[in-house]
mmCIF file of C-alpha atoms in Angstrom:
data_model
loop_
_atom_site.group_PDB
_atom_site.id
_atom_site.type_symbol
_atom_site.label_atom_id
_atom_site.label_comp_id
_atom_site.label_asym_id
_atom_site.label_seq_id
_atom_site.Cartn_x
_atom_site.Cartn_y
_atom_site.Cartn_z
ATOM 1 C CA MET J 566 -0.336 -14.054 15.101
ATOM 2 C CA HIS J 567 3.111 -12.505 15.474
ATOM 3 C CA PRO J 568 3.763 -10.409 12.348
ATOM 4 C CA ARG J 569 7.269 -9.206 11.599
ATOM 5 C CA VAL J 570 7.001 -5.470 12.074
ATOM 6 C CA SER J 571 9.723 -3.501 10.353
ATOM 7 C CA ARG J 572 11.971 -1.110 12.170
ATOM 8 C CA ALA J 573 11.502 1.266 9.243
ATOM 9 C CA SER J 574 10.579 4.737 10.415
ATOM 10 C CA ARG J 575 8.389 7.457 8.965
ATOM 11 C CA GLY J 576 11.531 8.822 7.341
ATOM 12 C CA SER J 577 13.066 5.620 6.001
ATOM 13 C CA SER J 578 9.834 3.957 4.800
ATOM 14 C CA PRO J 579 9.175 6.481 1.998
ATOM 15 C CA ARG J 580 12.762 5.992 0.751
ATOM 16 C CA ARG J 581 12.291 2.235 0.686
ATOM 17 C CA LEU J 582 8.993 2.504 -1.178
ATOM 18 C CA PHE J 583 10.529 4.885 -3.709
ATOM 19 C CA CYS J 584 13.228 2.282 -4.381
ATOM 20 C CA PHE J 585 10.482 -0.283 -5.069
ATOM 21 C CA CYS J 586 8.860 2.183 -7.491
ATOM 22 C CA ARG J 587 12.099 3.012 -9.305
ATOM 23 C CA HIS J 588 12.672 -0.629 -10.105
ATOM 24 C CA SER J 589 9.407 -0.875 -12.004
ATOM 25 C CA ARG J 590 9.345 -1.378 -15.758
ATOM 26 C CA HIS J 591 7.313 1.805 -16.189
ATOM 27 C CA TRP J 592 9.965 3.985 -14.591
ATOM 28 C CA PRO J 593 11.830 6.129 -17.138
ATOM 29 C CA THR J 594 15.252 4.491 -17.515
ATOM 30 C CA GLY J 595 16.593 5.831 -20.796
ATOM 31 C CA GLY J 596 15.098 3.010 -22.844
ATOM 32 C CA ARG J 597 16.036 0.184 -20.485
ATOM 33 C CA THR J 598 13.376 -1.786 -18.745
ATOM 34 C CA SER J 599 13.704 -3.836 -15.625
ATOM 35 C CA PRO J 600 11.391 -6.495 -14.276
ATOM 36 C CA ARG J 601 8.419 -5.133 -12.407
ATOM 37 C CA ALA J 602 7.611 -6.783 -9.114
ATOM 38 C CA PRO J 603 4.664 -5.894 -6.890
ATOM 39 C CA HIS J 604 5.380 -5.052 -3.246
ATOM 40 C CA THR J 605 2.711 -4.839 -0.583
ATOM 41 C CA VAL J 606 2.818 -2.678 2.503
ATOM 42 C CA VAL J 607 0.684 -3.246 5.587
ATOM 43 C CA THR J 608 0.387 -0.522 8.203
ATOM 44 C CA LEU J 609 -0.470 -2.661 11.203
ATOM 45 C CA ASN J 610 -2.685 -1.530 14.050
ATOM 46 C CA PRO J 611 -4.314 -3.403 16.949
ATOM 47 C CA GLU J 612 -7.614 -3.669 15.080
ATOM 48 C CA PHE J 613 -5.839 -5.804 12.461
ATOM 49 C CA ILE J 614 -4.608 -8.225 15.118
ATOM 50 C CA VAL J 615 -8.109 -8.674 16.520
ATOM 51 C CA GLN J 616 -9.703 -8.971 13.082
ATOM 52 C CA SER J 617 -7.105 -11.441 11.826
ATOM 53 C CA ARG J 618 -8.126 -13.972 14.471
ATOM 54 C CA THR J 619 -11.158 -14.899 12.390
ATOM 55 C CA GLN J 620 -9.764 -14.281 8.896
ATOM 56 C CA PRO J 621 -7.004 -16.643 7.711
ATOM 57 C CA GLU J 622 -6.721 -14.753 4.391
ATOM 58 C CA PHE J 623 -5.975 -11.573 6.314
ATOM 59 C CA VAL J 624 -3.252 -13.327 8.318
ATOM 60 C CA ARG J 625 -1.726 -14.579 5.042
ATOM 61 C CA ALA J 626 -1.798 -11.090 3.511
ATOM 62 C CA ILE J 627 -0.009 -9.624 6.526
ATOM 63 C CA ALA J 628 2.545 -12.457 6.668
ATOM 64 C CA GLN J 629 3.345 -12.149 2.954
ATOM 65 C CA ALA J 630 3.650 -8.353 2.926
ATOM 66 C CA ASP J 631 7.017 -6.942 1.888
ATOM 67 C CA LEU J 632 6.876 -4.236 4.536
ATOM 68 C CA VAL J 633 4.819 -4.151 7.751
ATOM 69 C CA THR J 634 4.979 -0.951 9.763
ATOM 70 C CA ALA J 635 3.516 -0.045 13.143
ATOM 71 C CA ASP J 636 0.598 2.216 12.311
ATOM 72 C CA GLY J 637 -0.460 2.696 15.904
ATOM 73 C CA VAL J 638 1.120 3.112 19.293
ATOM 74 C CA GLY J 639 -0.563 -0.132 20.385
ATOM 75 C CA ILE J 640 1.661 -2.084 17.995
ATOM 76 C CA VAL J 641 4.752 -0.208 19.183
ATOM 77 C CA TYR J 642 3.866 -1.071 22.787
ATOM 78 C CA ALA J 643 3.039 -4.719 21.987
ATOM 79 C CA ALA J 644 6.316 -5.181 20.079
ATOM 80 C CA ARG J 645 8.202 -3.825 23.066
ATOM 81 C CA GLN J 646 6.308 -5.889 25.659
ATOM 82 C CA ILE J 647 5.863 -9.177 23.814
ATOM 83 C CA ALA J 648 8.765 -9.412 21.367
ATOM 84 C CA ARG J 649 11.192 -7.156 23.248
ATOM 85 C CA VAL J 650 11.764 -5.187 20.051
ATOM 86 C CA ASP J 651 11.669 -1.429 19.619
ATOM 87 C CA VAL J 652 9.832 -0.437 16.466
ATOM 88 C CA PRO J 653 9.008 3.136 15.513
ATOM 89 C CA ARG J 654 5.486 4.255 14.809
ATOM 90 C CA ALA J 655 5.147 4.706 11.037
ATOM 91 C CA PRO J 656 1.499 5.353 10.092
ATOM 92 C CA GLY J 657 0.413 4.815 6.519
ATOM 93 C CA MET J 658 -0.665 8.414 6.120
ATOM 94 C CA ASP J 659 2.750 9.688 7.218
ATOM 95 C CA ILE J 660 4.570 7.253 4.928
ATOM 96 C CA THR J 661 2.373 8.209 1.973
ATOM 97 C CA ARG J 662 2.716 11.918 2.645
ATOM 98 C CA GLY J 663 6.503 11.591 2.970
ATOM 99 C CA LEU J 664 6.747 9.656 -0.287
ATOM 100 C CA MET J 665 4.648 12.215 -2.166
ATOM 101 C CA GLN J 666 6.470 15.200 -0.644
ATOM 102 C CA ARG J 667 9.829 13.843 -1.734
ATOM 103 C CA HIS J 668 8.947 12.260 -5.084
ATOM 104 C CA GLY J 669 5.450 13.437 -6.066
ATOM 105 C CA LYS J 670 6.278 14.703 -9.537
ATOM 106 C CA ASP J 671 7.904 11.348 -10.348
ATOM 107 C CA LEU J 672 5.010 9.175 -9.153
ATOM 108 C CA ARG J 673 2.030 7.762 -11.011
ATOM 109 C CA VAL J 674 -0.554 6.998 -8.321
ATOM 110 C CA PHE J 675 -3.792 4.997 -8.502
ATOM 111 C CA PHE J 676 -6.334 5.896 -5.807
ATOM 112 C CA LEU J 677 -8.635 2.996 -4.926
ATOM 113 C CA GLY J 678 -11.267 3.005 -2.234
ATOM 114 C CA ALA J 679 -13.882 4.837 -0.203
ATOM 115 C CA LYS J 680 -17.258 6.037 -1.464
ATOM 116 C CA PRO J 681 -17.616 7.308 -5.026
ATOM 117 C CA GLY J 682 -16.127 10.794 -5.180
ATOM 118 C CA VAL J 683 -13.770 10.453 -2.196
ATOM 119 C CA ALA J 684 -10.870 8.864 -4.113
ATOM 120 C CA GLU J 685 -11.339 11.464 -6.848
ATOM 121 C CA GLN J 686 -11.016 14.264 -4.297
ATOM 122 C CA ALA J 687 -7.948 12.628 -2.715
ATOM 123 C CA ALA J 688 -6.356 12.300 -6.162
ATOM 124 C CA GLN J 689 -7.073 15.922 -6.980
ATOM 125 C CA ASN J 690 -5.607 17.061 -3.648
ATOM 126 C CA ALA J 691 -2.462 14.936 -4.113
ATOM 127 C CA ALA J 692 -1.955 16.275 -7.631
ATOM 128 C CA GLN J 693 -2.304 19.872 -6.436
ATOM 129 C CA GLN J 694 -0.256 19.527 -3.233
ATOM 130 C CA TYR J 695 2.486 17.127 -4.340
ATOM 131 C CA GLY J 696 2.418 17.143 -8.123
ATOM 132 C CA VAL J 697 1.696 13.412 -8.445
ATOM 133 C CA GLN J 698 0.454 12.089 -11.749
ATOM 134 C CA VAL J 699 -2.963 10.523 -11.209
ATOM 135 C CA ALA J 700 -2.825 7.141 -12.946
ATOM 136 C CA GLY J 701 -6.404 6.283 -12.076
ATOM 137 C CA VAL J 702 -9.219 6.399 -9.567
ATOM 138 C CA HIS J 703 -11.884 3.895 -8.533
ATOM 139 C CA HIS J 704 -14.240 3.743 -5.558
ATOM 140 C CA GLY J 705 -13.945 0.889 -3.079
ATOM 141 C CA TYR J 706 -17.551 -0.252 -3.225
ATOM 142 C CA PHE J 707 -17.220 -3.233 -5.534
ATOM 143 C CA LYS J 708 -17.957 -6.876 -4.882
ATOM 144 C CA PRO J 709 -15.265 -9.559 -4.622
ATOM 145 C CA ASP J 710 -16.355 -10.989 -7.986
ATOM 146 C CA GLU J 711 -15.248 -7.652 -9.515
ATOM 147 C CA ASP J 712 -11.756 -7.791 -7.976
ATOM 148 C CA GLN J 713 -10.058 -9.085 -11.107
ATOM 149 C CA ARG J 714 -11.603 -6.380 -13.296
ATOM 150 C CA VAL J 715 -10.453 -3.687 -10.858
ATOM 151 C CA ALA J 716 -6.972 -5.239 -10.569
ATOM 152 C CA GLU J 717 -6.722 -5.185 -14.380
ATOM 153 C CA LEU J 718 -7.824 -1.552 -14.408
ATOM 154 C CA VAL J 719 -4.999 -0.745 -11.985
ATOM 155 C CA ARG J 720 -2.522 -2.759 -14.085
ATOM 156 C CA ASP J 721 -3.506 -0.956 -17.265
ATOM 157 C CA SER J 722 -2.909 2.418 -15.567
ATOM 158 C CA HIS J 723 0.844 1.674 -15.202
ATOM 159 C CA ALA J 724 0.785 3.189 -11.713
ATOM 160 C CA HIS J 725 3.883 3.125 -9.525
ATOM 161 C CA LEU J 726 1.839 3.359 -6.330
ATOM 162 C CA LEU J 727 -1.580 1.915 -5.490
ATOM 163 C CA LEU J 728 -3.234 3.555 -2.479
ATOM 164 C CA THR J 729 -6.124 1.462 -1.206
ATOM 165 C CA GLY J 730 -8.725 2.549 1.291
ATOM 166 C CA MET J 731 -11.297 -0.234 1.394
ATOM 167 C CA GLY J 732 -11.225 -1.016 5.093
ATOM 168 C CA SER J 733 -8.899 -3.206 7.100
ATOM 169 C CA GLY J 734 -8.688 -6.734 5.847
ATOM 170 C CA ARG J 735 -10.331 -6.129 2.496
ATOM 171 C CA GLN J 736 -7.605 -3.800 1.215
ATOM 172 C CA GLU J 737 -4.682 -5.947 2.427
ATOM 173 C CA ILE J 738 -6.213 -9.101 0.943
ATOM 174 C CA PHE J 739 -6.896 -7.315 -2.354
ATOM 175 C CA ASN J 740 -3.374 -5.899 -2.566
ATOM 176 C CA GLN J 741 -1.721 -9.236 -1.784
ATOM 177 C CA TYR J 742 -4.008 -11.639 -3.637
ATOM 178 C CA TRP J 743 -4.273 -9.571 -6.815
ATOM 179 C CA GLY J 744 -0.679 -8.281 -6.759
ATOM 180 C CA GLN J 745 0.438 -10.372 -9.720
ATOM 181 C CA VAL J 746 -2.489 -9.011 -11.731
ATOM 182 C CA HIS J 747 -2.352 -5.307 -10.811
ATOM 183 C CA ASN J 748 1.457 -5.585 -10.842
ATOM 184 C CA THR J 749 1.933 -2.218 -9.148
ATOM 185 C CA PRO J 750 5.406 -1.746 -7.613
ATOM 186 C CA VAL J 751 3.913 -0.545 -4.312
ATOM 187 C CA ALA J 752 0.429 -1.282 -2.966
ATOM 188 C CA LEU J 753 -0.361 0.320 0.374
#
């Protein structure tokens, strides 16, 4: 697998994601609406490369992502050694923090993942620290046959940003496969 890793940095990635959010139909536009398109973001690390060798769905989710950033230094090094490309390290946490610091009060965020109670705490912290509007919260311990119900829950929240923390592979596949259902401008 040779994913196309973006040269987007920690600084430019939040700007790009905010542009995706602003073009959503739920963004206040003075009465105008624009088509809402889901965008997926994958923050690639070496574990993903290893794991993808046995999971074709994971490879597809990475290949179809709208933005793939180098989450770890291992990806930065591999891009330089194998593809002869310099890519900056842009971890998901840094991108998310940057987006919320710059645009928190304008964002509706759905927090999906982890054990019950963890996403709730993350949502509360983000609301207090960055002023985000919490669109919804759901734990990540649900079975694949519940994916559609959860994707519909996210859709009905009208979130601009879906933050998933369900473990590598599972979260990327969920974000990509159910993107047309949850229809969130940015799923990371």
